[in-house]
Structure formats: C-alpha cells, structure tokens
mmCIF file of C-alpha atoms and ligand atoms in Angstrom:
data_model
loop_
_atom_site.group_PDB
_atom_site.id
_atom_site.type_symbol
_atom_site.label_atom_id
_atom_site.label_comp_id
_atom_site.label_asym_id
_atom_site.label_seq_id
_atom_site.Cartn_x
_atom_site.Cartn_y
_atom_site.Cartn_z
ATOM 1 C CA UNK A 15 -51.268 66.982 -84.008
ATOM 2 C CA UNK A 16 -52.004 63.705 -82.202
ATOM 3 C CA UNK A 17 -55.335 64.070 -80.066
ATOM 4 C CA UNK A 18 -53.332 63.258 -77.084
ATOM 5 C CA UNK A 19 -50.364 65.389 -77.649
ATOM 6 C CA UNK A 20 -52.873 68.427 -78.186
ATOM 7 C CA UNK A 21 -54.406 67.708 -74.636
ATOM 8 C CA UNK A 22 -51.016 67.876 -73.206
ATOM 9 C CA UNK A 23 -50.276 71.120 -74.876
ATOM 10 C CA UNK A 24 -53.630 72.455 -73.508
ATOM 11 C CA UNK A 25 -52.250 71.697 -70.432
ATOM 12 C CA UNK A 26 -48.750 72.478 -70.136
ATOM 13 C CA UNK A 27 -50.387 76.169 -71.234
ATOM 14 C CA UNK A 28 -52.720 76.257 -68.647
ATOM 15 C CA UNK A 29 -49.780 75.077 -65.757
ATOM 16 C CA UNK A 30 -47.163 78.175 -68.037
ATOM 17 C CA UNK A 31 -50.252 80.501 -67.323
ATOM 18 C CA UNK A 32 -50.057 80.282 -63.445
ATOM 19 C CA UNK A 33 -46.240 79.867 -63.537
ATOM 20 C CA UNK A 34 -46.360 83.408 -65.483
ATOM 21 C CA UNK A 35 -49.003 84.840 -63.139
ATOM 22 C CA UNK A 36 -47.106 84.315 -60.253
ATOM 23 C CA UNK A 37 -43.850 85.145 -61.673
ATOM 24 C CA UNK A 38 -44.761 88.500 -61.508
ATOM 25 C CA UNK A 39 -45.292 88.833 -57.978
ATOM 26 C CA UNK A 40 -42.302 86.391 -56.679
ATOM 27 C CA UNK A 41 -42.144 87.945 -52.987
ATOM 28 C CA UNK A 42 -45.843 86.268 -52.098
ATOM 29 C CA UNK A 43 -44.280 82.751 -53.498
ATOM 30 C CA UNK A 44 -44.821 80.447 -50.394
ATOM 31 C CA UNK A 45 -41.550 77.876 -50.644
ATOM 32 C CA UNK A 46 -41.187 75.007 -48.418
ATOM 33 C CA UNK A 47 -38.364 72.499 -48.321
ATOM 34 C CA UNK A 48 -38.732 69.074 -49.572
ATOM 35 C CA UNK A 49 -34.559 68.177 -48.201
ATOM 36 C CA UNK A 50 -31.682 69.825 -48.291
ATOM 37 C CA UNK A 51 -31.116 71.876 -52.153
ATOM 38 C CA UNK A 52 -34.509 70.601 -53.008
ATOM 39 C CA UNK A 53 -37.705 73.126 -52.694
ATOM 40 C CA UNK A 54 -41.615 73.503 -53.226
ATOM 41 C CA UNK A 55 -43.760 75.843 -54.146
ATOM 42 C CA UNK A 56 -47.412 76.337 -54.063
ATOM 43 C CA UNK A 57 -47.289 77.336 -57.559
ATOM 44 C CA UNK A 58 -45.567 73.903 -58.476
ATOM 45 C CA UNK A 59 -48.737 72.367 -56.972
ATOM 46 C CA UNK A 60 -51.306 74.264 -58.500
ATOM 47 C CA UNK A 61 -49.597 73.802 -61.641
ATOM 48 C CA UNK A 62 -49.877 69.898 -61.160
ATOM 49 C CA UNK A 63 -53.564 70.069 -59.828
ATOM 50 C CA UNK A 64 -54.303 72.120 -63.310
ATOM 51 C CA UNK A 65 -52.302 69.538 -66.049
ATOM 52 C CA UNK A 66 -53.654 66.772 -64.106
ATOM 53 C CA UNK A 67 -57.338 68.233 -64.167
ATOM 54 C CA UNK A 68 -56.830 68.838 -67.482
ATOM 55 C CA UNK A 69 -55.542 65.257 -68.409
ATOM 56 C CA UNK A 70 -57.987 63.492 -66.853
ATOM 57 C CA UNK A 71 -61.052 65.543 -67.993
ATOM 58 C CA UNK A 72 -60.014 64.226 -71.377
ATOM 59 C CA UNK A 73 -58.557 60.510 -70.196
ATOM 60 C CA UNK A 74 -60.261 59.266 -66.665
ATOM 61 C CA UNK A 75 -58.831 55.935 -67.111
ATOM 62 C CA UNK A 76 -55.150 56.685 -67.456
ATOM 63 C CA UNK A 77 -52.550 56.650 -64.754
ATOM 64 C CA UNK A 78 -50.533 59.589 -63.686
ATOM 65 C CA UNK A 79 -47.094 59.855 -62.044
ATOM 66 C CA UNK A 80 -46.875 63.430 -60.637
ATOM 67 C CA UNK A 81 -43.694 65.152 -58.890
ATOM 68 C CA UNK A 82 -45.908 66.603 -56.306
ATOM 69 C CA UNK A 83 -48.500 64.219 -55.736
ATOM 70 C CA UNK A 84 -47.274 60.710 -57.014
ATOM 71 C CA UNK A 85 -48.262 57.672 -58.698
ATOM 72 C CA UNK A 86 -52.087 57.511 -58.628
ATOM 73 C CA UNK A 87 -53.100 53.506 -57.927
ATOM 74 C CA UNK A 88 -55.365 52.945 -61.173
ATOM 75 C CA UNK A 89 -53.721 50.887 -63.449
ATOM 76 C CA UNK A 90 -53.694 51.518 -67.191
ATOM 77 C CA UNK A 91 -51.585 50.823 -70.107
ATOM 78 C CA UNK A 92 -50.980 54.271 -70.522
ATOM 79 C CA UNK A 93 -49.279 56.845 -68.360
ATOM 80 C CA UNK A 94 -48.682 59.964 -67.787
ATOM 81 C CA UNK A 95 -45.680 61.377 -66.634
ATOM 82 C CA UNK A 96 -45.651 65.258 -64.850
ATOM 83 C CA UNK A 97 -43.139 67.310 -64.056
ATOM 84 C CA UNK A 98 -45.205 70.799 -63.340
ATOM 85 C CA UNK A 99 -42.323 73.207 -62.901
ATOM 86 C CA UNK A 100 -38.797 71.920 -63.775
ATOM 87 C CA UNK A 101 -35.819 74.690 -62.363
ATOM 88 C CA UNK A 102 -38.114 75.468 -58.881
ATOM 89 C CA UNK A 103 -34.975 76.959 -57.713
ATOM 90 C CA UNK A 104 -34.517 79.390 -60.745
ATOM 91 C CA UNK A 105 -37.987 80.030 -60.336
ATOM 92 C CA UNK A 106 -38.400 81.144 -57.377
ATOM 93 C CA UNK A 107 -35.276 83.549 -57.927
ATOM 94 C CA UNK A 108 -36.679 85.008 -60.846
ATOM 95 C CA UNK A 109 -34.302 83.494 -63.142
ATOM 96 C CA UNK A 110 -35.794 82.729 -65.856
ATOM 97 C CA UNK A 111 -35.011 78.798 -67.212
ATOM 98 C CA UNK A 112 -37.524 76.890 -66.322
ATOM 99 C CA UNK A 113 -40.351 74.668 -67.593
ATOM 100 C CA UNK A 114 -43.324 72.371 -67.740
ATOM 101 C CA UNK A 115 -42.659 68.946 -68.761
ATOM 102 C CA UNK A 116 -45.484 66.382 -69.638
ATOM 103 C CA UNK A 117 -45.087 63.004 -71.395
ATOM 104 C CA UNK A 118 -47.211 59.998 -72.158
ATOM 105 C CA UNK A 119 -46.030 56.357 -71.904
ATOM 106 C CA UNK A 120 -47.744 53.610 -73.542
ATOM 107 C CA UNK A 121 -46.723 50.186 -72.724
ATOM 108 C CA UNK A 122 -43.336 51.042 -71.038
ATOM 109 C CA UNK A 123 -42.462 53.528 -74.328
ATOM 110 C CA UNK A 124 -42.841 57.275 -73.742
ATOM 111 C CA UNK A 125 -44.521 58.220 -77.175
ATOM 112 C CA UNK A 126 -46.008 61.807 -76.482
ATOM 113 C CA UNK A 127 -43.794 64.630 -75.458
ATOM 114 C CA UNK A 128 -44.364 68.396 -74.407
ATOM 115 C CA UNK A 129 -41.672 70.727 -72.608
ATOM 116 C CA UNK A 130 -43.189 74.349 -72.353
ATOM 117 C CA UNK A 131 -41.334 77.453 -71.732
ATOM 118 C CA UNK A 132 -43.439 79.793 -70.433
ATOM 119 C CA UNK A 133 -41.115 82.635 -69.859
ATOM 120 C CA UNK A 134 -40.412 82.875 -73.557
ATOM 121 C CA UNK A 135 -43.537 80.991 -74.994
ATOM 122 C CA UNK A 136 -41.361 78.330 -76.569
ATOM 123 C CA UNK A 137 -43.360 74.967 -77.040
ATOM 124 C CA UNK A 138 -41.577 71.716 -77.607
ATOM 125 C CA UNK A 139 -43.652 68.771 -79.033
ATOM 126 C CA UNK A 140 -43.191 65.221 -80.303
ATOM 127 C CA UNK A 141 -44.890 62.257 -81.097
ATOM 128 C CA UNK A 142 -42.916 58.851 -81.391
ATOM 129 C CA UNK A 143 -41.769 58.473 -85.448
ATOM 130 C CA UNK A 144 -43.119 62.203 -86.065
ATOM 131 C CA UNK A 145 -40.176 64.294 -85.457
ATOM 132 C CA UNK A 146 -39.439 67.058 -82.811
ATOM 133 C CA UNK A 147 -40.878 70.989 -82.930
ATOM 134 C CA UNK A 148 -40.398 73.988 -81.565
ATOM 135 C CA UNK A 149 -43.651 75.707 -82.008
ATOM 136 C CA UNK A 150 -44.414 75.224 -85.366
ATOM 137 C CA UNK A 151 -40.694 74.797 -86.754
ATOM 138 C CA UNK A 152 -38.954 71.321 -87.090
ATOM 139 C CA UNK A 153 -36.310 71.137 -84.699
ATOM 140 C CA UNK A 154 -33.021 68.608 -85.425
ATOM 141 C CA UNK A 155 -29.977 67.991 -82.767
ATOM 142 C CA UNK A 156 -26.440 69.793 -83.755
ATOM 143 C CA UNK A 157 -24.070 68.944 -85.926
ATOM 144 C CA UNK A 158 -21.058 69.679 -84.832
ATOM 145 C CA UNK A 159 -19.195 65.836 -84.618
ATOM 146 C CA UNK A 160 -15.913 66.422 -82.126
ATOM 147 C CA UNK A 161 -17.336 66.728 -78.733
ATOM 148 C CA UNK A 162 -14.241 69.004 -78.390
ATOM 149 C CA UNK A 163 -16.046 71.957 -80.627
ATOM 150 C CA UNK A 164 -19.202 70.780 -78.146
ATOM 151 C CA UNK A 165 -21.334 72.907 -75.640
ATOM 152 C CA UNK A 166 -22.246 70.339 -73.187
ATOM 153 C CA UNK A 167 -24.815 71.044 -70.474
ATOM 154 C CA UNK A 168 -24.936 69.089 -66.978
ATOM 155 C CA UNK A 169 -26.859 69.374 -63.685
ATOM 156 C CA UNK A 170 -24.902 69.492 -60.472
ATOM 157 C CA UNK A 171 -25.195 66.930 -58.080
ATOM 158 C CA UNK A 172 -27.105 68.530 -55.053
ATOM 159 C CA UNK A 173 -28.482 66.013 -52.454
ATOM 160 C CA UNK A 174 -26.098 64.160 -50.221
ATOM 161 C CA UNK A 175 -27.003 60.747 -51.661
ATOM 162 C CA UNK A 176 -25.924 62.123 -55.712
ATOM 163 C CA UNK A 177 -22.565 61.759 -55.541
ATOM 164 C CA UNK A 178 -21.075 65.158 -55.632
ATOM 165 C CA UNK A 179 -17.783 64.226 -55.058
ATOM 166 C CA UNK A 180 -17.259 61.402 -57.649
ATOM 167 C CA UNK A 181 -18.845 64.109 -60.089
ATOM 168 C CA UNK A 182 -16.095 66.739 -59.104
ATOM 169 C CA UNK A 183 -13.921 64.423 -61.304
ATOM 170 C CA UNK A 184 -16.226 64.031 -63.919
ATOM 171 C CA UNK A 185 -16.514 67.737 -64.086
ATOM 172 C CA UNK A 186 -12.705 68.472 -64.564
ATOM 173 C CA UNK A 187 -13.165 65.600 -66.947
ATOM 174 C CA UNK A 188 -15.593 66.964 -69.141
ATOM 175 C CA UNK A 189 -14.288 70.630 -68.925
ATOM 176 C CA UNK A 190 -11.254 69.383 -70.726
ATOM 177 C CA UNK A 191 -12.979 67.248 -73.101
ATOM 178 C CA UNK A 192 -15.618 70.167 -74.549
ATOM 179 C CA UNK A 193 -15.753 73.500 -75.921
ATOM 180 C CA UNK A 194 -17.631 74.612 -72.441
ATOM 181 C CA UNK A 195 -19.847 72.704 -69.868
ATOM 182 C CA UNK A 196 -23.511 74.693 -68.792
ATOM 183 C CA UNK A 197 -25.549 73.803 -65.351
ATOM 184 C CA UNK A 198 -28.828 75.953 -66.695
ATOM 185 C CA UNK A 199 -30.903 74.613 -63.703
ATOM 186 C CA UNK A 200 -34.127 72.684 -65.575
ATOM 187 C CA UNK A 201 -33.174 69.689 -66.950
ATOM 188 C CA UNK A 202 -36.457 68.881 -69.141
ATOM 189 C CA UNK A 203 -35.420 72.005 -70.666
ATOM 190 C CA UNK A 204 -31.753 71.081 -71.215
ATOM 191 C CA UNK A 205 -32.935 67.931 -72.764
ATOM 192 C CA UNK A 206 -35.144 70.315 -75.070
ATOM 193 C CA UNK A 207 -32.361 72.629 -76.148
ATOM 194 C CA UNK A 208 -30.198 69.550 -76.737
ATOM 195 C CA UNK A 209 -33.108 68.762 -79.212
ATOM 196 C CA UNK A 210 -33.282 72.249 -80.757
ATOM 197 C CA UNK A 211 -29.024 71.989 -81.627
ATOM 198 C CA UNK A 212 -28.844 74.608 -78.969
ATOM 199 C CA UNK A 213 -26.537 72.341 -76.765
ATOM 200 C CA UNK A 214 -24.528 69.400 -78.392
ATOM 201 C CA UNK A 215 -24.828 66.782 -75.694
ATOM 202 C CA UNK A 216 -26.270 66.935 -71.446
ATOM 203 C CA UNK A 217 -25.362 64.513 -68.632
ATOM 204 C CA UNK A 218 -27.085 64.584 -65.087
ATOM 205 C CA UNK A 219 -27.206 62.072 -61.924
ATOM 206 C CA UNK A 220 -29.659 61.745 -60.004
ATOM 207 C CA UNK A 221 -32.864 62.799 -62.006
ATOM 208 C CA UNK A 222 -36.283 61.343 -61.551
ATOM 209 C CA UNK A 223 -38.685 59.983 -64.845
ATOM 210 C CA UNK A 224 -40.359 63.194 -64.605
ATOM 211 C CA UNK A 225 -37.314 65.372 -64.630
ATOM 212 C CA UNK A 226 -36.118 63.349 -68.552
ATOM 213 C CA UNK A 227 -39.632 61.433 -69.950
ATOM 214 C CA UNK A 228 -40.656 64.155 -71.888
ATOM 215 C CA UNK A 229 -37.259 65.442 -73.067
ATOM 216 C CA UNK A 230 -36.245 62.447 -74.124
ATOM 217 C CA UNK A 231 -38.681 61.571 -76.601
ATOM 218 C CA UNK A 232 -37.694 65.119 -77.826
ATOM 219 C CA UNK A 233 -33.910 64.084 -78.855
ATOM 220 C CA UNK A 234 -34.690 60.985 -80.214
ATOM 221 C CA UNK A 235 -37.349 62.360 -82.401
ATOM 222 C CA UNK A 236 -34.512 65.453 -83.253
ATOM 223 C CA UNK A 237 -32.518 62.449 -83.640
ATOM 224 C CA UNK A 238 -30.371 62.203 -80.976
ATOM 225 C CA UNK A 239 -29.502 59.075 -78.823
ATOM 226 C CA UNK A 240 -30.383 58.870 -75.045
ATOM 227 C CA UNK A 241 -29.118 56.343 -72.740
ATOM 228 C CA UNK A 242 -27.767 56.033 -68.835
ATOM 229 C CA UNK A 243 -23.757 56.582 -68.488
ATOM 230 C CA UNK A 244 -22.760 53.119 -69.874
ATOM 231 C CA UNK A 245 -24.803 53.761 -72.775
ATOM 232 C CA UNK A 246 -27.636 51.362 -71.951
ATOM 233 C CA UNK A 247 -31.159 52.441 -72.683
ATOM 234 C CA UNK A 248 -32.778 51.958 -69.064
ATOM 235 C CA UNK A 249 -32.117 55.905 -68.185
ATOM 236 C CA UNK A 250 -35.835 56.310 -66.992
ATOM 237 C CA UNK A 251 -35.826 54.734 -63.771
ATOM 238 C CA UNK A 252 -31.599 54.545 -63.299
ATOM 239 C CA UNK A 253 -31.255 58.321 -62.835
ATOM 240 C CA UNK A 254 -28.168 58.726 -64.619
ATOM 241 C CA UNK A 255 -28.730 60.148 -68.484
ATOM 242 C CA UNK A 256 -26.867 61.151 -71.393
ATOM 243 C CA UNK A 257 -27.767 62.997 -74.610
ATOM 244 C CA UNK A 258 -26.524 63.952 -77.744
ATOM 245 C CA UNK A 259 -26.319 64.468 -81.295
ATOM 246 C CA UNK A 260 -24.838 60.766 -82.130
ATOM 247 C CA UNK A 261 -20.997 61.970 -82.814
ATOM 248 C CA UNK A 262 -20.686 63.638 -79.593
ATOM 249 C CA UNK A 263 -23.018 61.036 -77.818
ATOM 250 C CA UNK A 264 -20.949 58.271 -78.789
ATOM 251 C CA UNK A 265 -17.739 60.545 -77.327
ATOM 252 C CA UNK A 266 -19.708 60.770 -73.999
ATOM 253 C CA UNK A 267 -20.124 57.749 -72.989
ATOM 254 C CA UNK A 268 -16.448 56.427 -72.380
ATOM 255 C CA UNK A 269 -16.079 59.243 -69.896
ATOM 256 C CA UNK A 270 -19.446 59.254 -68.269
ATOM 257 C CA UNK A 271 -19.167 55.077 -68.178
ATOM 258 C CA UNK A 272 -16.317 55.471 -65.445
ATOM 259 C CA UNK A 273 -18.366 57.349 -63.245
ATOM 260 C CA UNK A 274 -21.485 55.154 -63.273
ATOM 261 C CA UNK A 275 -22.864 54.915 -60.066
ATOM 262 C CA UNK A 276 -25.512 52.094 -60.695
ATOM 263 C CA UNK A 277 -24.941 48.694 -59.793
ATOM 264 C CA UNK A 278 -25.308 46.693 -62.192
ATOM 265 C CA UNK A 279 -24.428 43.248 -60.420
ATOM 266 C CA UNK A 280 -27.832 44.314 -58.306
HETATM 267 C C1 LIG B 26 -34.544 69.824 -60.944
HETATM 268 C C2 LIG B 26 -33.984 70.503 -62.173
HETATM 269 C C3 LIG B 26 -32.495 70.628 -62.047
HETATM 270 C C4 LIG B 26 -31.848 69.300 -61.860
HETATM 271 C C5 LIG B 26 -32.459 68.550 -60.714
HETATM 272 C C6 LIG B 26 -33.964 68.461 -60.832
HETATM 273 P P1 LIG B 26 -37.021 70.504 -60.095
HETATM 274 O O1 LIG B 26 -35.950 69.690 -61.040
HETATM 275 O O2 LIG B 26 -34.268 69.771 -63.335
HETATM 276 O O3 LIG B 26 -31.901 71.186 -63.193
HETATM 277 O O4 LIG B 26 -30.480 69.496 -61.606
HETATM 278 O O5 LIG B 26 -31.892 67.268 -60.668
HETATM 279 O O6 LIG B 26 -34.494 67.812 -59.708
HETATM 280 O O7 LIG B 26 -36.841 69.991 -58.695
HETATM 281 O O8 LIG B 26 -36.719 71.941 -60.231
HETATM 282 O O9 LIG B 26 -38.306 70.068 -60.700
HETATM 283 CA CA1 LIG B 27 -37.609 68.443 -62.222
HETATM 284 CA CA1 LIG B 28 -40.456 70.091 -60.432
#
C-alpha cells in the first residue's frame, strides 16, 4: 500500500473508532444546526481533529480542506481533502449508512482515496492507476449495460439554494428510466458502492469536494467514469456529479444534461 494511502487508512480508523464509540450512546450526541436540513455534531469534529492530527503528524507541510474546520492557509502541492462523517443525519438517527471519507490531491488530481465504513468495518482504498478495494478484495463497477436493468442511487436536494424543484422532474425522469432510484443518505459512500457494482450509476446536486474527492478516485480506479451533469470532468468544485459503470454512465448524462444548473456562459 502507498505510504500515504496507509496514513489515511490509519486515520479514517481512528475517526470510525469515535464514530463507533459514540454510536452506542446516541442520546448524549450534542447536534447543532449548520442551516436548514444541514446538522453538526461534536463527534463530526472530533473525528476531523483526530484524521487531521493524524495526517499531519505524518505530513506537516501539506494543506488540508476540512468540512468542519476549512481550508488551512499553508500552501502545498498536495492536499488533503476531509470529509469526517458523511450521512450526519443518518448518524445521528442511528441509521446506519454512513462514513469517513479522506482523499489526497496532488497537483489538482485526487490520487489517494479512502471511504471507511465503520458500522460494518468495510474499507475502501485506491491509489491513482492501482485499482479500487474493498478491504483486501479487488472491487470493479457493474455490469449490467441498459440503465433500464440499473439501480441508480441519488441524494435529494435539501437546502433552499439546491434546486429541489427542478430535481422533482429529474426524479420522475429517472424513476422511469431505471430499474429503481436509492437516496441512502452518505454520498462518499454511494460513490463507494457504485465502485463495489453494488449500485450501477449515482447523481447528486449540490455536493461539496469533500462530500465526492475520495469516492471518485474509487470509480475510476473500479473503472467507472465520473463527470458533472453535461458530462464534463470539472465535478469537484461544480457540485453537480454523475457516476457509473460506462454503459449506464453514458445513458445518464442526456437526462441529467437538461437539468444542469451551472452556468456555463459564467
Ligand atoms: C451529506 C451526505 C448526503 C448528501 C448531502 C451531503 P454530510 O453529507 O453526503 O447524502 O445528500 O449532500 O452534504 O453533511 O452528512 O457530511
Ligand atoms: Ca458529506
Ligand atoms: Ca460531513
């Protein structure tokens, strides 16, 4: 295993640890609201503090982009990218889907990838040209080719500013299209079980690089394609991602490009 991805496992354990510990005792969660929909806990931030403490033990000079705490101001050609506990919501409802997702960007490319289950112990790892795992097994996307026969899983738009009602229509849409559409809750993880053939394909709005960095690099290494809704590869900063095997990917797009909601004359 790359040095770097091993450091990132090391700490996506020690972040599943607390999740786990405080899983167990829900009713003394503390949750605060970031906005409408959108919640914190203390055990998403004492997750971060532990990755990040564990990153930079091993890499002082790196940068880090955290959900909870931010963009730190060194700069560095490499990056990581931290999304502590992804499904907050399912979390702190004790339903279990939920994750920790960490990737590594070097030079604008994310090249190390770890999305850890901790409520099943499932690890998902990849390193840029090395393939995708599930804890020690090689993991590859579906195979199925008519996104018709597809399970397709989404997010639901739910801030004001994410479009829910343009995405109504996409959802009647894509119902008809597939064989049945899934809103789990964590999208890292959705990105994950897209990797593992679990899912055929995944579309979302209004995601952040910390929700999709580390998932990504997970379907492309299963080999799967990742893009925005027109197909375009800038889905990292745009918000708007879909996934796939290639078939169903490539059946995706056309109906997800109609409901773009980035600008590209801007
Ligand atoms: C959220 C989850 C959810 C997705 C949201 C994300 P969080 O992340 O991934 O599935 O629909 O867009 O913000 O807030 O639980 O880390
Ligand atoms: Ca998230
Ligand atoms: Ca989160």
């Amino acid at each position: 295993m790359h040095p770097m991805l091993n450091i990132a496992v090391k700490a996506a354990r020690r972040a599943g640890q607390i999740i786990n510990r405080a899983s167990l005792d829900l009713d003394l969660v503390q949750v605060a609201k970031k906005q409408h929909n959108d919640f914190v806990t203390e055990v998403d931030k004492a997750a971060e503090s532990a990755i990040i403490e564990t990153l930079r033990t091993a890499y002082p000079d790196h940068a880090i982009l955290a959900e909870e705490s931010g963009e730190s101001v060194n700069e560095s050609e490499y990056q990581w990218i931290i999304d502590p506990l992804d499904g907050t919501t399912n979390f702190i409802h004790g339903f279990q889907y939920y994750c920790v997702s960490i990737a590594l960007v070097h030079k604008g490319i994310v090249t190390q990838a770890v999305v850890y289950d901790p409520t099943r112990n499932d690890l998902f790892t990849a390193s840029r040209g090395r393939g995708a795992f599930l804890n020690d097994r090689r993991i590859r996307v579906g195979r199925r080719d008519r996104l018709a026969d597809g399970l397709i899983g989404t997010g639901f738009p739910f801030r004001e500013k994410d479009g829910l009602a343009s995405y109504c229509d996409l959802f009647a849409e894509m119902t008809n299209a597939c064989a049945g559409l899934r809103r789990p809750g964590a999208a890292a993880l959705d990105l994950a079980n897209v990797a593992a053939g679990r899912m055929d394909g995944f579309f979302e709005q209004g995601l952040n690089p910390w929700d999709v960095a580390a998932g990504a690099l997970l379907v492309t290494e299963a080999g799967g394609l990742i893009g925005n809704y027109t197909g375009d590869s800038d889905f990292l900063h745009e918000g708007e991602i879909v996934a796939g095997n290639p078939k169903i990917y490539a059946q995706m797009v056309p109906i997800l490009s109609k409901y773009t909601r980035v600008n590209k004359a801007a």
